[in-house]
Coordinates of C-alpha atoms and ligand atoms in Angstrom, one line a residue:
M124 CA -97.5 24.0 -73.1
I125 CA -99.8 21.5 -71.3
A126 CA -98.6 18.4 -69.7
L127 CA -100.4 15.5 -68.0
I128 CA -98.4 13.5 -65.4
T129 CA -100.0 10.3 -64.1
G130 CA -99.5 9.5 -60.4
A131 CA -98.4 13.1 -59.8
N132 CA -99.8 13.4 -56.2
K133 CA -96.4 12.2 -54.7
G134 CA -93.0 10.9 -55.4
I135 CA -91.2 11.3 -58.7
G136 CA -94.4 12.2 -60.5
H137 CA -95.0 15.2 -58.2
E138 CA -91.5 16.4 -58.8
I139 CA -91.9 16.1 -62.5
A140 CA -95.0 18.2 -62.3
R141 CA -93.3 20.8 -60.1
L142 CA -90.2 21.0 -62.3
L143 CA -92.3 21.3 -65.5
G144 CA -94.2 24.1 -63.8
E145 CA -91.0 25.9 -63.1
R146 CA -90.2 25.6 -66.8
G147 CA -93.4 27.4 -67.8
V148 CA -95.4 24.3 -68.6
T149 CA -98.9 23.9 -67.2
P150 CA -98.6 20.5 -65.4
I151 CA -102.0 18.7 -65.0
V152 CA -101.8 16.6 -61.8
G153 CA -103.2 13.2 -62.6
A154 CA -104.1 11.2 -59.5
R155 CA -106.6 8.4 -58.7
D156 CA -107.6 9.8 -55.3
E157 CA -109.4 13.1 -55.5
K158 CA -108.3 14.3 -52.0
R159 CA -104.6 13.5 -52.5
G160 CA -104.7 14.7 -56.1
R161 CA -106.3 18.1 -55.3
E162 CA -104.0 18.7 -52.4
A163 CA -101.0 18.0 -54.6
A164 CA -102.3 20.2 -57.4
D165 CA -103.0 23.0 -54.9
R166 CA -99.5 22.8 -53.6
L167 CA -98.3 23.4 -57.2
G168 CA -100.9 25.8 -58.2
A169 CA -101.7 23.4 -61.0
P170 CA -104.9 21.8 -62.4
Y171 CA -106.0 18.4 -61.2
V172 CA -107.6 15.6 -63.1
R173 CA -108.9 12.4 -61.6
L174 CA -107.4 9.4 -63.3
D175 CA -107.0 5.8 -62.3
V176 CA -104.9 4.3 -65.1
T177 CA -106.5 0.9 -64.5
D178 CA -110.0 2.3 -65.1
A179 CA -110.6 3.0 -68.7
A180 CA -113.8 5.0 -68.0
S181 CA -111.8 7.4 -65.6
V182 CA -109.1 7.8 -68.3
A183 CA -111.7 8.6 -71.0
A184 CA -113.3 11.1 -68.6
A185 CA -109.9 12.7 -68.0
A186 CA -109.2 13.0 -71.7
K187 CA -112.6 14.7 -72.2
Q188 CA -111.9 17.1 -69.3
I189 CA -108.5 18.0 -70.7
E190 CA -110.0 18.5 -74.1
E191 CA -112.6 20.8 -72.7
E192 CA -110.2 22.8 -70.4
H193 CA -107.1 22.9 -72.5
G194 CA -107.9 21.7 -76.1
R195 CA -104.7 19.7 -76.5
L196 CA -101.8 18.0 -74.8
D197 CA -98.1 18.7 -75.5
I198 CA -96.7 16.3 -73.0
L199 CA -97.8 13.0 -71.5
V200 CA -95.7 11.5 -68.7
N201 CA -96.8 7.9 -67.9
N202 CA -95.4 7.9 -64.4
A203 CA -97.9 6.0 -62.3
G204 CA -96.3 2.7 -61.3
I205 CA -96.5 0.1 -58.6
I206 CA -94.5 -2.8 -57.1
V207 CA -96.3 -5.6 -55.3
H208 CA -94.2 -7.3 -52.8
G209 CA -95.1 -10.7 -51.5
E210 CA -93.7 -12.7 -48.6
D211 CA -91.5 -14.8 -50.9
S212 CA -90.1 -13.0 -53.9
R213 CA -89.1 -16.1 -55.8
P214 CA -90.8 -16.1 -59.2
S215 CA -92.3 -19.6 -58.5
A216 CA -93.8 -18.3 -55.2
T217 CA -95.1 -15.1 -56.6
P218 CA -98.9 -15.1 -56.8
L219 CA -100.1 -14.6 -60.4
E220 CA -102.6 -12.1 -59.0
A221 CA -99.7 -9.9 -57.8
V222 CA -98.1 -10.0 -61.3
R223 CA -101.4 -9.2 -63.0
R224 CA -102.0 -6.3 -60.6
T225 CA -98.6 -4.9 -61.4
Y226 CA -99.2 -5.2 -65.2
E227 CA -102.6 -3.5 -64.9
V228 CA -100.8 -0.3 -63.8
N229 CA -97.3 -0.5 -65.2
V230 CA -98.2 -1.8 -68.7
F231 CA -101.9 -1.9 -69.5
G232 CA -102.4 1.4 -67.7
V233 CA -99.8 3.1 -69.9
I234 CA -101.4 1.7 -73.1
T235 CA -104.9 2.8 -71.9
V236 CA -103.7 6.4 -71.1
T237 CA -101.6 6.7 -74.2
N238 CA -104.4 5.6 -76.5
A239 CA -106.9 7.9 -74.8
M240 CA -104.6 10.9 -74.9
L241 CA -103.2 10.4 -78.4
P242 CA -105.9 12.5 -80.2
L243 CA -105.0 15.4 -77.9
L244 CA -101.3 14.9 -78.3
R245 CA -101.7 14.9 -82.1
R246 CA -103.2 18.4 -81.8
A247 CA -100.0 19.8 -80.3
P248 CA -97.2 21.0 -82.7
A249 CA -94.7 18.4 -81.4
A250 CA -95.9 16.3 -78.5
R251 CA -93.7 14.2 -76.2
I252 CA -94.6 11.0 -74.4
V253 CA -92.3 9.9 -71.6
N254 CA -92.8 6.4 -70.0
M255 CA -91.2 6.0 -66.5
S256 CA -89.3 2.7 -66.8
S257 CA -86.5 1.3 -64.7
E258 CA -83.1 -0.2 -65.0
L259 CA -84.8 -3.3 -63.6
G260 CA -86.6 -3.5 -67.0
S261 CA -83.2 -3.8 -68.8
L262 CA -82.5 -7.4 -69.9
T263 CA -78.9 -6.4 -70.5
L264 CA -78.3 -5.0 -67.0
T265 CA -80.3 -7.5 -65.0
T266 CA -78.5 -10.5 -66.7
N267 CA -75.0 -9.1 -66.0
P268 CA -73.7 -10.4 -62.7
D269 CA -71.4 -7.4 -62.4
T270 CA -74.4 -5.0 -61.9
P271 CA -76.2 -4.3 -58.6
W272 CA -79.5 -5.3 -60.4
Y273 CA -78.5 -8.9 -61.1
D274 CA -79.6 -10.2 -57.8
Y275 CA -82.8 -8.2 -57.6
V276 CA -85.4 -10.5 -59.0
E277 CA -89.0 -9.2 -58.8
L278 CA -91.0 -11.1 -61.3
G279 CA -94.0 -8.7 -61.7
Y280 CA -92.2 -5.4 -61.5
N281 CA -89.1 -6.2 -63.5
S282 CA -90.9 -8.0 -66.3
S283 CA -93.5 -5.2 -66.4
K284 CA -90.8 -2.6 -67.0
A285 CA -89.2 -4.7 -69.7
A286 CA -92.7 -4.9 -71.3
L287 CA -93.0 -1.2 -70.9
N288 CA -89.8 -0.7 -72.8
M289 CA -91.2 -2.6 -75.8
V290 CA -94.4 -0.7 -75.5
T291 CA -92.3 2.5 -75.8
V292 CA -90.5 1.2 -78.9
S293 CA -93.8 0.1 -80.4
Y294 CA -95.5 3.5 -80.1
A295 CA -92.3 5.3 -81.3
K296 CA -92.4 3.2 -84.5
E297 CA -96.1 3.9 -85.1
L298 CA -95.5 7.6 -84.6
R299 CA -92.2 7.9 -86.4
D300 CA -93.7 9.9 -89.3
T301 CA -95.2 12.4 -86.9
P302 CA -93.5 15.1 -84.7
I303 CA -94.4 13.0 -81.6
K304 CA -91.5 11.5 -79.8
V305 CA -91.9 8.5 -77.3
N306 CA -89.1 7.6 -74.9
A307 CA -88.5 5.6 -71.8
A308 CA -86.8 7.2 -68.8
N309 CA -84.9 5.6 -65.9
P310 CA -85.0 7.8 -62.8
G311 CA -82.5 5.7 -60.9
Y312 CA -83.0 4.5 -57.3
C313 CA -84.9 7.3 -55.6
A314 CA -86.2 7.5 -52.1
T315 CA -90.0 7.3 -52.4
D316 CA -92.9 5.3 -51.0
L317 CA -92.3 2.8 -53.8
N318 CA -89.2 1.5 -51.9
A319 CA -90.0 2.6 -48.4
H320 CA -87.6 5.5 -49.0
Q321 CA -84.6 3.2 -49.4
G322 CA -83.4 4.9 -52.6
F323 CA -80.2 6.9 -52.6
R324 CA -81.4 9.6 -55.0
T325 CA -84.1 12.2 -54.4
A326 CA -87.4 12.2 -56.2
E327 CA -86.3 15.5 -57.7
Q328 CA -83.2 13.9 -59.1
G329 CA -85.3 11.1 -60.5
A330 CA -87.6 13.6 -62.1
A331 CA -84.9 15.4 -64.1
I332 CA -84.6 12.9 -67.0
A333 CA -88.4 12.8 -67.5
V334 CA -88.4 16.6 -67.6
E335 CA -85.6 16.6 -70.1
L336 CA -87.4 14.0 -72.3
A337 CA -90.7 16.0 -72.0
L338 CA -89.0 19.1 -73.3
L339 CA -86.9 17.3 -75.9
G340 CA -86.0 19.3 -79.0
D341 CA -86.9 18.2 -82.5
D342 CA -83.4 16.8 -83.0
G343 CA -83.9 14.5 -80.0
P344 CA -84.3 10.7 -80.1
S345 CA -87.6 8.7 -80.2
G346 CA -87.8 5.1 -79.1
A347 CA -84.9 5.5 -76.7
F348 CA -84.2 4.4 -73.1
L349 CA -82.4 7.2 -71.2
Q350 CA -81.1 8.2 -67.9
D351 CA -79.2 11.4 -66.8
E352 CA -75.9 10.0 -68.1
G353 CA -77.3 9.0 -71.5
P354 CA -78.8 5.9 -73.1
L355 CA -79.2 2.6 -71.2
P356 CA -79.0 -0.8 -72.8
W357 CA -82.3 -2.5 -73.4
Ligands
LIG145 N1 -88.4 5.2 -56.9 C1 -87.5 4.6 -57.6 O1 -86.4 4.2 -57.2 C2 -87.9 4.2 -59.0 C3 -86.9 3.6 -59.8 C4 -87.2 3.3 -61.1 C5 -88.4 3.6 -61.6 N2 -89.4 4.1 -60.9 C6 -90.7 4.4 -61.5 O2 -91.0 5.8 -61.3 C7 -92.5 5.9 -61.2 C8 -92.9 6.7 -60.0 O3 -92.5 6.0 -58.9 P1 -92.3 6.6 -57.4 O4 -91.0 6.1 -56.9 O5 -92.5 8.1 -57.4 O6 -93.4 5.9 -56.6 P2 -94.6 6.4 -55.6 O7 -94.0 7.4 -54.7 O8 -95.1 5.1 -55.0 O9 -95.7 7.0 -56.5 C9 -96.4 6.2 -57.4 C10 -97.5 7.1 -58.0 O10 -98.3 6.2 -58.9 C11 -99.7 6.4 -58.5 N3 -100.5 5.3 -58.9 C12 -100.4 4.0 -58.5 N4 -101.4 3.3 -59.0 C13 -102.1 4.1 -59.8 C14 -103.3 4.0 -60.6 N5 -103.9 2.8 -60.7 N6 -103.8 5.1 -61.2 C15 -103.2 6.3 -61.1 N7 -102.1 6.5 -60.3 C16 -101.6 5.4 -59.7 C17 -99.6 6.6 -57.0 O11 -100.9 7.1 -56.5 P3 -101.4 6.8 -55.0 O12 -100.8 7.8 -54.1 O13 -102.9 7.0 -55.2 O14 -101.0 5.4 -54.7 C18 -98.5 7.6 -56.9 O15 -98.9 8.9 -57.2 C19 -93.0 4.5 -61.3 O16 -93.4 4.2 -62.6 C20 -91.8 3.7 -60.8 O17 -91.9 2.3 -61.3 C21 -89.1 4.5 -59.6

């Protein structure tokens, strides 16, 4: 099986690629920076493709390269994601530019990559798309004062992951009469560069749910939001 993982040069994406490799999948390391990407791919003994999810031309070139080198795609993990911190995190003080930049990667990037890769995914017997979401995108959890996420208000990031959840559901609906399954994964709070390594889980632990959804059987769900313990509320 052939998998493309975006943002696989480090963090959770790198672990997803490594773990998929251990399961016999060929994990194509997608990364926007050629040096970082090639180094990561070499570490894994995996192929590399240059891909900046905010650059449609680079995404189209990546799809062409994958088509030429592999002919199809069995798994797409939309993992690349960013958080843009400002000095003042109040929504009213958050520069629109920071929100826009976040959406370019976390939402529009996912749509760009998914659309570009769909023709290759349709060629696989039963492709899987996994979108790396977050519990911070759950309206139910973030509006419940009894959860640790209630007080964490990050306008751009949280709303981008909520949007990504709806993107996930929308593609799952379009593809419901095909063997392709589309799900959102919550890795939990993992120590990576994204949070200056504050997370209490490892990147490997965060990668596990994405790997599970990437290798989901035909009886598995589509249009679901899942973490290790099971479904999350939207
Ligand atoms: N860590 C957590 O606690 C946590 C919790 C919930 C959800 N998540 C989600 O999990 C995913 C992975 O996060 P992480 O914690 O592993 O973060 P990370 O260590 O910061 O890695 C993010 C990856 O995304 C890549 N990336 C950023 N912008 C890109 C672009 N325009 N095109 C292509 N790649 C791009 C980065 O590449 P560069 O090295 O070139 O910047 C890097 O490889 C994200 O979607 C994040 O929102 C993480």
